[in-house]
Every structure is written in structure tokens, then in C-alpha cells.
XYZ file of N, CA, C and O in Angstrom:
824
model
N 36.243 -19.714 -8.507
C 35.077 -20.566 -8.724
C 34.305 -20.103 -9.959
O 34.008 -18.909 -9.957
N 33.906 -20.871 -11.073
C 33.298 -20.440 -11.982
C 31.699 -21.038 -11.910
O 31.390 -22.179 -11.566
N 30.886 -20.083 -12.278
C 29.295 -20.574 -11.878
C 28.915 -20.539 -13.775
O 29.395 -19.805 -14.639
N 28.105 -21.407 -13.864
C 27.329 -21.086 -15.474
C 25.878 -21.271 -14.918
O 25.579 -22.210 -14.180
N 25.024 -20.332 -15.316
C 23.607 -20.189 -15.245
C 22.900 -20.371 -16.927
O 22.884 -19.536 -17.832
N 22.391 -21.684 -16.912
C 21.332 -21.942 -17.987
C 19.580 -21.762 -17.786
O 18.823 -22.615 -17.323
N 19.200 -20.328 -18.306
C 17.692 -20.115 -18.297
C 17.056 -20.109 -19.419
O 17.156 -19.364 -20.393
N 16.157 -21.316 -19.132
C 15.045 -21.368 -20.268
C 16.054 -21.856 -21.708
O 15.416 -21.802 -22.760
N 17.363 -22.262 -21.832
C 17.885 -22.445 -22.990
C 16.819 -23.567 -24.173
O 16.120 -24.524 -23.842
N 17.047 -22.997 -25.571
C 16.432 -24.111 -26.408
C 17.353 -24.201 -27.602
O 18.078 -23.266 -27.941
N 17.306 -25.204 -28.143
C 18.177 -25.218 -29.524
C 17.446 -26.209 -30.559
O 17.109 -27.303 -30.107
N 17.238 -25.991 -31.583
C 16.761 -26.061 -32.922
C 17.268 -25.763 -33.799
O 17.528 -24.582 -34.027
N 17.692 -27.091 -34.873
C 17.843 -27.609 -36.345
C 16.851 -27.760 -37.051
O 15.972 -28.622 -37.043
N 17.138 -26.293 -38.085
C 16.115 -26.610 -38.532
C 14.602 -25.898 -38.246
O 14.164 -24.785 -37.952
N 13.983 -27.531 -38.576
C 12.650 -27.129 -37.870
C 12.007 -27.806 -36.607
O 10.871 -27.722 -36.140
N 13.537 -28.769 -36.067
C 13.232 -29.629 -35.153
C 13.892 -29.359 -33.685
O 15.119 -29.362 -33.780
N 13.442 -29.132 -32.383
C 14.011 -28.765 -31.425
C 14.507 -29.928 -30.801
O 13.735 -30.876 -30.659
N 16.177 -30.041 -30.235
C 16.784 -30.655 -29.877
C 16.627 -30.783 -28.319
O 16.684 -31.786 -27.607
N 16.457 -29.747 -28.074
C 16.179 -29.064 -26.410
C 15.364 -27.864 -26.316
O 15.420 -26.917 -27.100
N 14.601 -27.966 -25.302
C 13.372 -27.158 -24.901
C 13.638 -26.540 -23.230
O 13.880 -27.273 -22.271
N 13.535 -25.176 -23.176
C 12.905 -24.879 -21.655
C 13.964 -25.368 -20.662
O 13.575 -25.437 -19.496
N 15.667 -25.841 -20.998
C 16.564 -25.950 -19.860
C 16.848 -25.016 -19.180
O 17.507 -24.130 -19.724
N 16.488 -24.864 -17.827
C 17.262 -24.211 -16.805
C 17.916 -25.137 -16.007
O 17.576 -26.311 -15.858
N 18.867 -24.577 -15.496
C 20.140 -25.506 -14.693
C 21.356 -24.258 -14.235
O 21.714 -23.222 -14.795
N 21.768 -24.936 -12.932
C 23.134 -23.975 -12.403
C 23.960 -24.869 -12.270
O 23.530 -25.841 -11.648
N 25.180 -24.941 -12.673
C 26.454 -25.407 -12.269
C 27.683 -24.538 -11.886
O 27.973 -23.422 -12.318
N 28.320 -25.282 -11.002
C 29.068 -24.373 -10.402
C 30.474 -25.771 -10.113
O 30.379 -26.998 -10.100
N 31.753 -24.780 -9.906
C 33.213 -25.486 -9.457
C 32.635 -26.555 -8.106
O 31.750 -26.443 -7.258
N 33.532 -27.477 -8.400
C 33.908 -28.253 -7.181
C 32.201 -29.712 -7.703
O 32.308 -30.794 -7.125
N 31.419 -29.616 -8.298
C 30.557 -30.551 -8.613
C 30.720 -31.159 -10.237
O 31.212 -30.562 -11.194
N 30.315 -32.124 -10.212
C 30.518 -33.200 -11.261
C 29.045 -33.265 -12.331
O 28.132 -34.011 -11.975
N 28.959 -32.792 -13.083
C 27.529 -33.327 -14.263
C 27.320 -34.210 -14.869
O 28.390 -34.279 -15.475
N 26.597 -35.221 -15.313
C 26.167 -35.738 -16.151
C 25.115 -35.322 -17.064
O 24.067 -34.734 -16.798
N 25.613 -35.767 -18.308
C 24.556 -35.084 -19.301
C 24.537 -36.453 -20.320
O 25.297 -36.923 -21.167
N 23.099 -36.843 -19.682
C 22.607 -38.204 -19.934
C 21.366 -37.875 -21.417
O 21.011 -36.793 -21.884
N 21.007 -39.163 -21.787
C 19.699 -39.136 -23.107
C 20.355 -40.295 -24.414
O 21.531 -40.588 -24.628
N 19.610 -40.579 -24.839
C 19.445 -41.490 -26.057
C 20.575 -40.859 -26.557
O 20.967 -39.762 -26.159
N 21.427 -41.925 -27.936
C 21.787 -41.064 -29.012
C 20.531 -40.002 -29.970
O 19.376 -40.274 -30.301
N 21.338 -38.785 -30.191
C 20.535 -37.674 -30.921
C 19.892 -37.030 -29.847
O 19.022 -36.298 -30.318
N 19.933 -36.947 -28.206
C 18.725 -36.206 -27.578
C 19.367 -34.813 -27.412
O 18.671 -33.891 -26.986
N 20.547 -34.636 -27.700
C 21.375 -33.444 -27.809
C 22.579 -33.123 -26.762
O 23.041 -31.985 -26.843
N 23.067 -33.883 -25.915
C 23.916 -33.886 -25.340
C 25.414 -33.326 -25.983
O 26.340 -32.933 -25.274
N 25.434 -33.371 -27.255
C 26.676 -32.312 -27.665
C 26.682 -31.102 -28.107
O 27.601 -30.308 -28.304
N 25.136 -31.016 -28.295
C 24.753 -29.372 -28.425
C 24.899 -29.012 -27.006
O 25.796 -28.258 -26.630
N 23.992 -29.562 -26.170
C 23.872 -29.009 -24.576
C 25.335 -28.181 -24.376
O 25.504 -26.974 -24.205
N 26.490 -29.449 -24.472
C 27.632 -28.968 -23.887
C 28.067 -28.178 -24.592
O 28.424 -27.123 -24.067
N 28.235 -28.347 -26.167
C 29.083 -26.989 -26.973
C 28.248 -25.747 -26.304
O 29.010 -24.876 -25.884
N 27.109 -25.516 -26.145
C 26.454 -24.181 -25.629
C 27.264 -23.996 -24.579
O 28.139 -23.147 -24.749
N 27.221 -24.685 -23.268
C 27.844 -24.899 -22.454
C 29.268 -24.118 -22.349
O 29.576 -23.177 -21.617
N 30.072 -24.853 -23.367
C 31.807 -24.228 -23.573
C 31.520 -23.059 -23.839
O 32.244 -22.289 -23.208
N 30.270 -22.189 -24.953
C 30.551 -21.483 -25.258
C 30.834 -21.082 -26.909
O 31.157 -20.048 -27.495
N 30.495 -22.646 -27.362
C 31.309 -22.725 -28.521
C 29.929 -22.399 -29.443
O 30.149 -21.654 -30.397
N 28.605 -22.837 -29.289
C 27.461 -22.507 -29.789
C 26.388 -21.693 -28.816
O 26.353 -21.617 -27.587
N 25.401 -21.028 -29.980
C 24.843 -20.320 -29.090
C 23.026 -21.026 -29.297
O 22.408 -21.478 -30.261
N 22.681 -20.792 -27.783
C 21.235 -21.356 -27.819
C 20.237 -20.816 -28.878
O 20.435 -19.666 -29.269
N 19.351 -21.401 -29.309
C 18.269 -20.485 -30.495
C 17.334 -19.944 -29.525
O 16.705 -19.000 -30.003
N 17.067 -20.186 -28.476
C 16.062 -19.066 -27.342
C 16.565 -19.815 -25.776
O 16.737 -21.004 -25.510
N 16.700 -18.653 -24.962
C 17.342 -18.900 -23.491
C 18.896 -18.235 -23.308
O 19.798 -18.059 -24.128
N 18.813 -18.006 -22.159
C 20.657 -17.515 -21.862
C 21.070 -17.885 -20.945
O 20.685 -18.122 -19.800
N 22.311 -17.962 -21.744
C 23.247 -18.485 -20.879
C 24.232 -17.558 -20.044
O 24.417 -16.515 -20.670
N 24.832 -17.583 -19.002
C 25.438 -16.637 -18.276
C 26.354 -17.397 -17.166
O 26.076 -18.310 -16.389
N 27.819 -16.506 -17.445
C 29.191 -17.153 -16.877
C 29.629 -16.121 -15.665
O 29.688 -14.916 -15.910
N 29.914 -16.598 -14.429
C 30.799 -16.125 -13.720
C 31.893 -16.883 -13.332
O 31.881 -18.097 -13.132
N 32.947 -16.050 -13.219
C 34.122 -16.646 -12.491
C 34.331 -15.379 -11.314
O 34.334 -14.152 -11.401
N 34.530 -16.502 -9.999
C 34.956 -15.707 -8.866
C 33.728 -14.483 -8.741
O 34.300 -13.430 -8.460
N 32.849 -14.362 -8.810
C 31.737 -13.541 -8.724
C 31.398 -12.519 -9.934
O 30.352 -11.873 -9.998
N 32.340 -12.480 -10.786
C 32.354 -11.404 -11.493
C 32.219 -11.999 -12.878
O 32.915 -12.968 -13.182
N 31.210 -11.376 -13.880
C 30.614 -11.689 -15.004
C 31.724 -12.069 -15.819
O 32.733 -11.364 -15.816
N 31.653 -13.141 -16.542
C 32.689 -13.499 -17.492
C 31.640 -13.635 -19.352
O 30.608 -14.245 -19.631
N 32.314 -12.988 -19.978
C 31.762 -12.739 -21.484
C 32.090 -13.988 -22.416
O 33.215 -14.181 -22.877
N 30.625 -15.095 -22.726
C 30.876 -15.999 -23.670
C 31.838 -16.089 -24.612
O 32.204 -17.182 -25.044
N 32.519 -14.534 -25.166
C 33.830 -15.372 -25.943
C 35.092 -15.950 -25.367
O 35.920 -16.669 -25.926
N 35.065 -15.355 -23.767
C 36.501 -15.600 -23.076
C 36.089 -16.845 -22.268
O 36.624 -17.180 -21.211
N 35.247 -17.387 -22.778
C 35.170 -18.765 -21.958
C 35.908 -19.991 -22.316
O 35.942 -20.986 -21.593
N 36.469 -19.890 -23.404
C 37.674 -20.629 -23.559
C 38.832 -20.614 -22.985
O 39.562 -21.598 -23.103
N 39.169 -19.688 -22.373
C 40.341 -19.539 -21.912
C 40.433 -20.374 -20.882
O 41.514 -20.955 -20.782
N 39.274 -20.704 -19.751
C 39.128 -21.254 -19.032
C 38.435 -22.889 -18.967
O 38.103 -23.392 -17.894
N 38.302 -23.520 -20.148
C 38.146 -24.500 -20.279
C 39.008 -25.306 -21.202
O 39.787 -24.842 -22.035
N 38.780 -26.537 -20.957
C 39.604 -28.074 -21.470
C 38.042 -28.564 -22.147
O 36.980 -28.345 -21.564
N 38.140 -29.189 -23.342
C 37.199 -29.623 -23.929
C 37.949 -31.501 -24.677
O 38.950 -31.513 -25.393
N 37.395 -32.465 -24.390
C 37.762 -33.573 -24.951
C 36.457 -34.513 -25.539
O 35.638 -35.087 -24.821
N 36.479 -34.518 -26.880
C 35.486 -35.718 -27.850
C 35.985 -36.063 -28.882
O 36.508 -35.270 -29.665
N 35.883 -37.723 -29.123
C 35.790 -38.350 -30.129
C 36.406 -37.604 -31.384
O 37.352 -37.980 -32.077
N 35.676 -36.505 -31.503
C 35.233 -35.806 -33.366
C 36.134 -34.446 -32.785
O 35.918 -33.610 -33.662
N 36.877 -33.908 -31.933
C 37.854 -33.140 -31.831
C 39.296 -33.300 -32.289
O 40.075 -33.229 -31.338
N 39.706 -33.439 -33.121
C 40.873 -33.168 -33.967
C 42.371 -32.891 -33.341
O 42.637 -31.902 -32.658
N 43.168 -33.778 -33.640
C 44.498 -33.680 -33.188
C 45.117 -33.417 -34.358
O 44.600 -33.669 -35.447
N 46.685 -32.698 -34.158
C 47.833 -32.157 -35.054
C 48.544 -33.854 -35.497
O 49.351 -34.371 -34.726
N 48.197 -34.434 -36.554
C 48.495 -35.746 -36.503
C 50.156 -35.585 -36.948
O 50.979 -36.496 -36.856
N 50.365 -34.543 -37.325
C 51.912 -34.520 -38.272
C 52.644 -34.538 -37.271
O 53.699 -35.157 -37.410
N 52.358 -33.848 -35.846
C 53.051 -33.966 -34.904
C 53.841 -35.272 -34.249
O 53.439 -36.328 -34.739
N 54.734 -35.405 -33.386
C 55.014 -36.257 -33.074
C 53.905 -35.874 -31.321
O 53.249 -34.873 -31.035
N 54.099 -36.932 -30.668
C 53.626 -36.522 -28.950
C 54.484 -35.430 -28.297
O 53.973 -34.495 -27.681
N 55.699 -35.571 -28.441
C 56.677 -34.872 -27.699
C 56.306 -33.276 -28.314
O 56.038 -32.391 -27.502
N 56.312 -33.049 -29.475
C 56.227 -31.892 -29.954
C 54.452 -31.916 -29.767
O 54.051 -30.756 -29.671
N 53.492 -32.776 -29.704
C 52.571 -31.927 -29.737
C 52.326 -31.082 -27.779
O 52.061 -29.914 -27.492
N 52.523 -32.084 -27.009
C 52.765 -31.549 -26.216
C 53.251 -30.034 -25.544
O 52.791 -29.263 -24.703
N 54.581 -30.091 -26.520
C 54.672 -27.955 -26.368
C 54.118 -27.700 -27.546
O 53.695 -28.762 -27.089
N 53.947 -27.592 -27.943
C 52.584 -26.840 -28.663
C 51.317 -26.390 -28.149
O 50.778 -25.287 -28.059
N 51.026 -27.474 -27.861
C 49.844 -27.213 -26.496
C 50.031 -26.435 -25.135
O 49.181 -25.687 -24.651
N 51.427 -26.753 -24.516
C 51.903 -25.661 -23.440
C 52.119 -24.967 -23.599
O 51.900 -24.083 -22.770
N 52.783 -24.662 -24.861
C 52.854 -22.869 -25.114
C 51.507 -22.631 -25.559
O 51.834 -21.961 -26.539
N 49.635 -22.658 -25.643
C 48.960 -22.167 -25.648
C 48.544 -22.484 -24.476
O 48.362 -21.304 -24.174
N 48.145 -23.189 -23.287
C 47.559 -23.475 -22.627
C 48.784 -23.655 -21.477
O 49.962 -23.696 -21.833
N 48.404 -23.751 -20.141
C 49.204 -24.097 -18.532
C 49.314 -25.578 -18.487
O 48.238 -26.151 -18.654
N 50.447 -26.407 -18.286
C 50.286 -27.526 -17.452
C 50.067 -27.337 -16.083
O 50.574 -26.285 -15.695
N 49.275 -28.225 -14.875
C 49.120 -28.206 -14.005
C 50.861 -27.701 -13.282
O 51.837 -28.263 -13.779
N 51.095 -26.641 -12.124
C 52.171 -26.336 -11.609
C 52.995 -27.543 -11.757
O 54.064 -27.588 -12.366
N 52.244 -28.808 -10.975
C 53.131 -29.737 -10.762
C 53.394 -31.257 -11.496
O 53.360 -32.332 -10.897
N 53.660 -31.066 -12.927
C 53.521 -31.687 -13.568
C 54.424 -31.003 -14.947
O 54.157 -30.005 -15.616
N 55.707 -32.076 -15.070
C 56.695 -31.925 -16.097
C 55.579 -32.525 -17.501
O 54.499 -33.115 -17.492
N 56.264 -32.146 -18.346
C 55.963 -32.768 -19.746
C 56.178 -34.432 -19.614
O 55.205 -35.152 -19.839
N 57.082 -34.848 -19.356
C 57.596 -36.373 -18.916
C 56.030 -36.596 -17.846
O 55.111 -37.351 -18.162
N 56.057 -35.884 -16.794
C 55.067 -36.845 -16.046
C 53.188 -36.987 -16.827
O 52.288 -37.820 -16.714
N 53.327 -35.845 -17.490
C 52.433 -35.496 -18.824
C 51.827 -37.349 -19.252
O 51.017 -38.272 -19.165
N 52.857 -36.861 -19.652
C 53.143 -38.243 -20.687
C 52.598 -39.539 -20.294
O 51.639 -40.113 -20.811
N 53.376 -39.964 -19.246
C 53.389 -41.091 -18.214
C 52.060 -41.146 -17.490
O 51.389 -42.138 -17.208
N 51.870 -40.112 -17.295
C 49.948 -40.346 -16.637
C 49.096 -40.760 -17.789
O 47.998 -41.244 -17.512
N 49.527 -40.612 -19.361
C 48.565 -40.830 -20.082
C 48.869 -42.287 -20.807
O 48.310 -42.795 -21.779
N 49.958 -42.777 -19.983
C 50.680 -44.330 -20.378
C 51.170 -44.559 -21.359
O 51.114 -45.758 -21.632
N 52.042 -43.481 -22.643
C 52.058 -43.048 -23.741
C 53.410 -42.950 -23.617
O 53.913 -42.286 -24.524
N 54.408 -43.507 -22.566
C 55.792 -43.336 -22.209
C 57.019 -44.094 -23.501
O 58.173 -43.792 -23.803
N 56.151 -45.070 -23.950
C 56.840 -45.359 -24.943
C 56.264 -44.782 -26.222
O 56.557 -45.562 -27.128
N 55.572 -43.754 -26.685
C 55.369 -43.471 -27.675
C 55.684 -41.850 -27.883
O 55.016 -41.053 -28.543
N 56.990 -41.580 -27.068
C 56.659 -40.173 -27.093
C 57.381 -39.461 -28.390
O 56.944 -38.342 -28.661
N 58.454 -39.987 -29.238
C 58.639 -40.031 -30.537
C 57.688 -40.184 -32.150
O 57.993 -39.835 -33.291
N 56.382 -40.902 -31.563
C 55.720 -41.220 -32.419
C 54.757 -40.272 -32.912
O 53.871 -39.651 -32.326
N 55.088 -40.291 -34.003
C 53.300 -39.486 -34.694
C 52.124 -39.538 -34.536
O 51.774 -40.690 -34.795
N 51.454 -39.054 -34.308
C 50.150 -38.969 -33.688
C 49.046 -39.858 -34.904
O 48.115 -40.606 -34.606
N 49.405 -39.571 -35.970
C 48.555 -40.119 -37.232
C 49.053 -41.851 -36.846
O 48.226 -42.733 -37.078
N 50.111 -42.145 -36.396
C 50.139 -43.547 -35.934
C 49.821 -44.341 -34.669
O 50.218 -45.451 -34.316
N 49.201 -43.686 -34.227
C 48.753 -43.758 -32.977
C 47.325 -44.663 -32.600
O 46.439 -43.826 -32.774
N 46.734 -45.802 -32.221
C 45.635 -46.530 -32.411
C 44.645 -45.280 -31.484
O 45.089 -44.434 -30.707
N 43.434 -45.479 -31.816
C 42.172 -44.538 -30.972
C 42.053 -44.665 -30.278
O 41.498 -43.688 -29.774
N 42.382 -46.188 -28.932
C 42.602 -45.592 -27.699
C 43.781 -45.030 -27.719
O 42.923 -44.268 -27.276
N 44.968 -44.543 -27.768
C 46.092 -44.064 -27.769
C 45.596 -42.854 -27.829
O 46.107 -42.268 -26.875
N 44.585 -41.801 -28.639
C 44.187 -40.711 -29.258
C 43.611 -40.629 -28.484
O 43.935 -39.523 -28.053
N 42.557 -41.164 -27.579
C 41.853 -41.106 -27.244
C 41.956 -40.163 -25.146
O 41.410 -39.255 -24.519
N 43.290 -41.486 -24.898
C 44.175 -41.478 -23.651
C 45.220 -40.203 -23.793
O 46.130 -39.907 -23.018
N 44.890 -39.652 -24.801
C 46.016 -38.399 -25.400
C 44.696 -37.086 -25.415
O 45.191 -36.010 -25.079
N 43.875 -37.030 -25.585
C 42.697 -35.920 -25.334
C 42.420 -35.812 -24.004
O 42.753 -34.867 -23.289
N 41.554 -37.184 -23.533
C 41.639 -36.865 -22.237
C 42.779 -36.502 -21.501
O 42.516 -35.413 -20.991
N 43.794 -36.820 -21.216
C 45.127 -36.469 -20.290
C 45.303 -35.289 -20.435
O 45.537 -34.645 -19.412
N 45.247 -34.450 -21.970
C 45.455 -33.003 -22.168
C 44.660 -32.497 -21.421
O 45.099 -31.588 -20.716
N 43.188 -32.879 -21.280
C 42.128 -31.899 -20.749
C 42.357 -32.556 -19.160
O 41.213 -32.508 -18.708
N 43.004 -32.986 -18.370
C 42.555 -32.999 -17.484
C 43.707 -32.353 -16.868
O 43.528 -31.803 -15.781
N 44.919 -32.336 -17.429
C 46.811 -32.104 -17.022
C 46.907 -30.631 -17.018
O 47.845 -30.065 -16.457
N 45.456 -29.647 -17.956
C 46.161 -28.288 -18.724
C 45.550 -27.531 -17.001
O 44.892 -28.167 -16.177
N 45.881 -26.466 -16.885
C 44.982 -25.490 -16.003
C 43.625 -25.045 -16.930
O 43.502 -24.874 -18.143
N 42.751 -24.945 -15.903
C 41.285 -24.824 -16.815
C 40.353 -25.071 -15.127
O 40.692 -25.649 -14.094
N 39.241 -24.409 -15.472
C 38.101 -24.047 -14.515
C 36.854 -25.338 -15.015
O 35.928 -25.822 -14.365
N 37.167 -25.515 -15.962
C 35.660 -26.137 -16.580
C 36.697 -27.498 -17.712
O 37.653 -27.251 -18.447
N 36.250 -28.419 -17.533
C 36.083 -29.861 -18.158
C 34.957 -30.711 -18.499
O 34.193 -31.449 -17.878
N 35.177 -30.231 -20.092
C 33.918 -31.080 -20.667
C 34.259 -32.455 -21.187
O 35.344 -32.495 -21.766
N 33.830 -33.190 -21.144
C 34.126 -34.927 -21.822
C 33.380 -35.106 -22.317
O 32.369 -35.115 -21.615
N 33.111 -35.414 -23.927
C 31.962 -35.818 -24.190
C 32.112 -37.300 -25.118
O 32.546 -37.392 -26.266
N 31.682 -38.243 -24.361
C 31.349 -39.743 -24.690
C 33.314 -40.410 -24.323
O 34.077 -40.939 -25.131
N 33.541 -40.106 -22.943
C 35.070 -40.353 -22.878
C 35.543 -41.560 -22.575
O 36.556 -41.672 -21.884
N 34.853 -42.654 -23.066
C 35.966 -43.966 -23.056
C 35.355 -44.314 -24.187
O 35.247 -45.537 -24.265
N 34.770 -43.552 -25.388
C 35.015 -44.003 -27.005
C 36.659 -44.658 -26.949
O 37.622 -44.097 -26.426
N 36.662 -46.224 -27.761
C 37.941 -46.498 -28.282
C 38.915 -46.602 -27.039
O 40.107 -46.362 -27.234
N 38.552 -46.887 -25.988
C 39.213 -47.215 -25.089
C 39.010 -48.601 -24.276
O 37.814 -48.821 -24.086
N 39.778 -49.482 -23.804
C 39.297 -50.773 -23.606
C 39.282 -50.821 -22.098
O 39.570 -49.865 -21.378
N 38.863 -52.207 -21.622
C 38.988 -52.135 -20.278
C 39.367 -51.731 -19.514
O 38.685 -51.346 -18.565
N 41.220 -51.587 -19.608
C 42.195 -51.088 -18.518
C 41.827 -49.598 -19.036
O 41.671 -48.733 -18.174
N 41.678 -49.251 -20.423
C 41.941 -47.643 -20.424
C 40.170 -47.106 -19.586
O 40.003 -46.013 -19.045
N 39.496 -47.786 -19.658
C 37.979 -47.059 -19.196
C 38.856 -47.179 -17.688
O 39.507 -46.141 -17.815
N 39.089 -47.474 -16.998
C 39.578 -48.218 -15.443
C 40.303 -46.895 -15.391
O 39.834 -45.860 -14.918
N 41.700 -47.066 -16.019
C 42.669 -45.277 -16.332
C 42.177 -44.302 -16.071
O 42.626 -43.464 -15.290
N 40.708 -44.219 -16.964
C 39.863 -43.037 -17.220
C 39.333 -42.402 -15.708
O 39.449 -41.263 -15.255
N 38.734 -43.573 -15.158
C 38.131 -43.819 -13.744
C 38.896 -43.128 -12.808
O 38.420 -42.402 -11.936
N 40.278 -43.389 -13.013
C 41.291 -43.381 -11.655
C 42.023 -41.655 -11.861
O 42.312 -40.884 -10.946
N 42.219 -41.357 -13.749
C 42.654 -39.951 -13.785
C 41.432 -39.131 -13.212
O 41.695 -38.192 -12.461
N 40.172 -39.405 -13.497
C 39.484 -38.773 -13.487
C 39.052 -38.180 -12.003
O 38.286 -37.232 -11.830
N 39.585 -38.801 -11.171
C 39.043 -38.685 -9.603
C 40.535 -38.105 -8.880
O 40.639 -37.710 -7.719
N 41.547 -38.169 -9.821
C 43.062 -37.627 -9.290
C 43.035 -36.014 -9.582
O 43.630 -35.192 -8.884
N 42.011 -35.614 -11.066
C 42.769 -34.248 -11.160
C 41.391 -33.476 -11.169
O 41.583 -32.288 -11.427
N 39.858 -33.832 -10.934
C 39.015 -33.370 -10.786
C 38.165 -32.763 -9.753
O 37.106 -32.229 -10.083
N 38.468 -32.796 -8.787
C 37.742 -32.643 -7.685
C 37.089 -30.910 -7.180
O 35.964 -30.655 -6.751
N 37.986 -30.159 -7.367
C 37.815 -29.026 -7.576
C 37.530 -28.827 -8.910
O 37.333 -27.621 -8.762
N 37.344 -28.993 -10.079
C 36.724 -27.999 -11.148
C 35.204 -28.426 -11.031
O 34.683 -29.192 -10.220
N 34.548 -27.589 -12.247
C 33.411 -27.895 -12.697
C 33.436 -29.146 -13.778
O 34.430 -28.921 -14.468
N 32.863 -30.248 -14.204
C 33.015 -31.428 -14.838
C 31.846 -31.553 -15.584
O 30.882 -30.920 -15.151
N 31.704 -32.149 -16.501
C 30.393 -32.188 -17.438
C 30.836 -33.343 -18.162
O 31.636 -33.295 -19.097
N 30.371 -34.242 -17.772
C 30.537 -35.756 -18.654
C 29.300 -35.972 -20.005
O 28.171 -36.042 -19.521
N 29.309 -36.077 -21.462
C 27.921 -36.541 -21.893
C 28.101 -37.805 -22.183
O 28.977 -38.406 -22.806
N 27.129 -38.126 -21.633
C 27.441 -40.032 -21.881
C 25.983 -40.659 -21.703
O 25.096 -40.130 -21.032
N 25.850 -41.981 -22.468
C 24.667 -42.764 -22.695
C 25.379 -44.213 -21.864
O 24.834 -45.316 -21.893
N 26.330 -44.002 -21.343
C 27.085 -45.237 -20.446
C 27.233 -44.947 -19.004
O 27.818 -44.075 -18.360
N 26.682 -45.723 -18.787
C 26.848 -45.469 -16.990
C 28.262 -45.524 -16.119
O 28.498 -45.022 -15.020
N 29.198 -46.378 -17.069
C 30.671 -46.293 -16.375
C 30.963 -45.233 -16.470
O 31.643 -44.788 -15.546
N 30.553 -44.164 -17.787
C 31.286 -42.909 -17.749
C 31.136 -42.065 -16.898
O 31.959 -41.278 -16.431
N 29.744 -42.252 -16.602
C 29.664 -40.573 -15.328
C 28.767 -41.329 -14.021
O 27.810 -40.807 -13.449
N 29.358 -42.715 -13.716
C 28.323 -42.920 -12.123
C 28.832 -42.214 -11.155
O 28.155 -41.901 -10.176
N 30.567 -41.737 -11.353
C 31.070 -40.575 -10.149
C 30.023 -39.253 -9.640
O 29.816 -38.808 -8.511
N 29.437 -38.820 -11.072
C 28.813 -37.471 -11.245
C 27.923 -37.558 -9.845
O 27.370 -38.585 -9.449
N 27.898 -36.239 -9.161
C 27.315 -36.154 -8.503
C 25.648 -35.422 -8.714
O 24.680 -35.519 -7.961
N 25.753 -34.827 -9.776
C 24.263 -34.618 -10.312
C 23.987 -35.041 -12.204
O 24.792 -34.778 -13.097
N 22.764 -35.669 -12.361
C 22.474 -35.958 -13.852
C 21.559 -35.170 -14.204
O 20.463 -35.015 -13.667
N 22.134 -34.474 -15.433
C 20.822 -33.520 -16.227
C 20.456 -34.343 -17.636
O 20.990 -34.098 -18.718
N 19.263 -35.545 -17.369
C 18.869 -36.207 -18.243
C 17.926 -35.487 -19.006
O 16.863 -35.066 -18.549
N 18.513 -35.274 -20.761
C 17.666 -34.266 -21.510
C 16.497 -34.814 -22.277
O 16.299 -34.492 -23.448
N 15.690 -35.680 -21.585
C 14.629 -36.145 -22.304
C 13.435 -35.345 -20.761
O 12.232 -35.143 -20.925
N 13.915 -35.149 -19.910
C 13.394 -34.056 -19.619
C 13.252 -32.351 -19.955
O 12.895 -31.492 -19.150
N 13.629 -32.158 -21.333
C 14.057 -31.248 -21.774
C 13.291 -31.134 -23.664
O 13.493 -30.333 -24.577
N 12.343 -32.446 -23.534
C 12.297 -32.265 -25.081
C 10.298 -31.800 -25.691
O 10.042 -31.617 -26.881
């Protein structure tokens, strides 16, 4: 079980604070939303969150299984999927796929083929990624982050470029491989995170 404790976190550009005074606990097995206008900081929140940035006043603090886990090894244990996260476009799918398994776990029970096929990408598994339309890219981030082993899943704004049936997809992967981790949706759309079982709306936070 991994717990993250946010006290008093703040973050500031600049000379302008994005977030003020967050405290919050999250823990495995519950769902987040991380709601607010565009700009209220919902992708700072979460990069702090991963680990990937650090707050300008407040701390943050990770356990897994009871025992202190150190902000740089918090990657190891998370799946991160947005928009503005970057794929190996030279790749084809098939090859980006082991590439990715040889850094990261597929779920025990789950071939590369069934990989694939959950992300509806069965006929494109030859194809280059640079040819690929943005929902295609899109249905190819999420599936990675939800297929790899990982404690923590962040989504941030996850049916960008995805159309009806793929938001619906999104809906149905999302409730197949989530239930046990920790989840952190940021979204200004209510289809994306009405599953969430708690919302940390950051305009209480500014």
C-alpha cells in the first residue's frame, strides 16, 4: 500500500502562487480528482505528486507498505499519462512496447498481444508511432499506464483527442485495472473523474 502525505504544500512561478496551504492524504485502493479552471495548477499539483517537481514551501512525504519511501524512488512505482508526455515516434508499437517492458513490468497476466488488444491498436501493431492519429497516441499512453505494474496512476486531462467510443474505452479500462492502486485523475471534465471517489478542487487552495 503506498500512502503520500501533502502538508501545507505551495508552489510559485515566479511571483505568482499557483497553490497555497495544501494538505491532503492519499492512500492505495482510492480514486482522486484534481479538479479547477484551466491554469489553477492541477499539473503542478500532480508532477509534485509523482515526484517529478518539488513544492516552493510544504512537504511532501511517501510511504509504501509502512516504510518511508525517498522522493527520487518514486518513480519506480508509478505510471504517469498526459497529453504533453512524449512518445518514441521512430518506433514502431510492437517495438515500442518491449522497450517499455524491458524498463517497466507488464501486469503478470497480460501478453504483449493482449497489451495491444486492450488498447484496440490490434491492427496497428507494425505501425509507427509518428503515424499514428492522437486518439491512437493517446489510447497508447493510457493502456501503458494502466497494463505496466505501478502503485500510483496519474492521468492528467485523459480523454484529450479521444472520441466518444475511446472516452467510453477509457471508462471501462479504467474500472478493469484500477481498483486497488492509488489514482489521481486532473481534469476540468466531469466524464473524466465522476468514478473518483474523493475531489481535491484547487481553488480551495489559492
Amino acid at each position: 500500500m503506498l500512502e503520500i502525505r501533502l502538508d501545507g504544500i505551495g508552489k510559485r512561478f515566479i511571483r505568482e502562487w499557483i497553490i497555497r496551504d495544501c494538505s491532503y492524504a492519499l492512500q492505495s485502493g482510492n480514486a482522486y480528482a484534481i479538479i479547477g479552471p484551466n491554469g489553477s495548477g492541477k499539473s503542478s499539483l500532480a508532477q509534485i505528486i509523482a515526484g517529478y517537481s518539488t513544492p516552493t514551501i510544504g512537504q511532501i512525504s511517501f510511504k509504501l507498505t509502512g516504510e518511508n519511501l525517498a522522493q527520487e524512488d518514486v518513480f519506480k512505482y508509478l505510471n504517469y499519462a498526459a497529453p504533453y508526455v512524449e512518445l518514441i515516434e521512430e518506433f514502431t508499437l510492437s517495438e515500442l512496447l518491449d522497450f517499455h517492458f524491458k524498463l517497466k513490468k507488464p501486469l503478470s497476466n497480460l501478453s504483449k498481444s493482449d497489451v495491444v488488444n486492450l488498447m484496440r491498436l490490434e491492427n496497428a501493431a507494425s505501425k509507427e508511432i509518428r503515424n499514428f492519429s492522437s486518439g491512437m497516441k493517446q489510447r497508447l499512453k493510457i493502456g501503458l499506464a494502466l497494463t505496466t505494474v505501478s502503485e500510483l496512476i496519474i492521468l492528467d486531462e485523459p480523454t484529450t483527442n479521444l472520441d466518444e467510443a475511446g472516452v467510453q474505452w477509457y471508462l471501462e479500462i479504467i474500472q478493469k485495472f484500477t481498483p486497488e492502486k492509488l489514482l489521481v485523475v486532473c481534469s476540468n471534465q466531469k466524464r473524466e473523474y465522476e468514478f473518483c471517489t474523493e475531489k481535491l478542487d484547487l481553488m480551495n487552495w489559492k
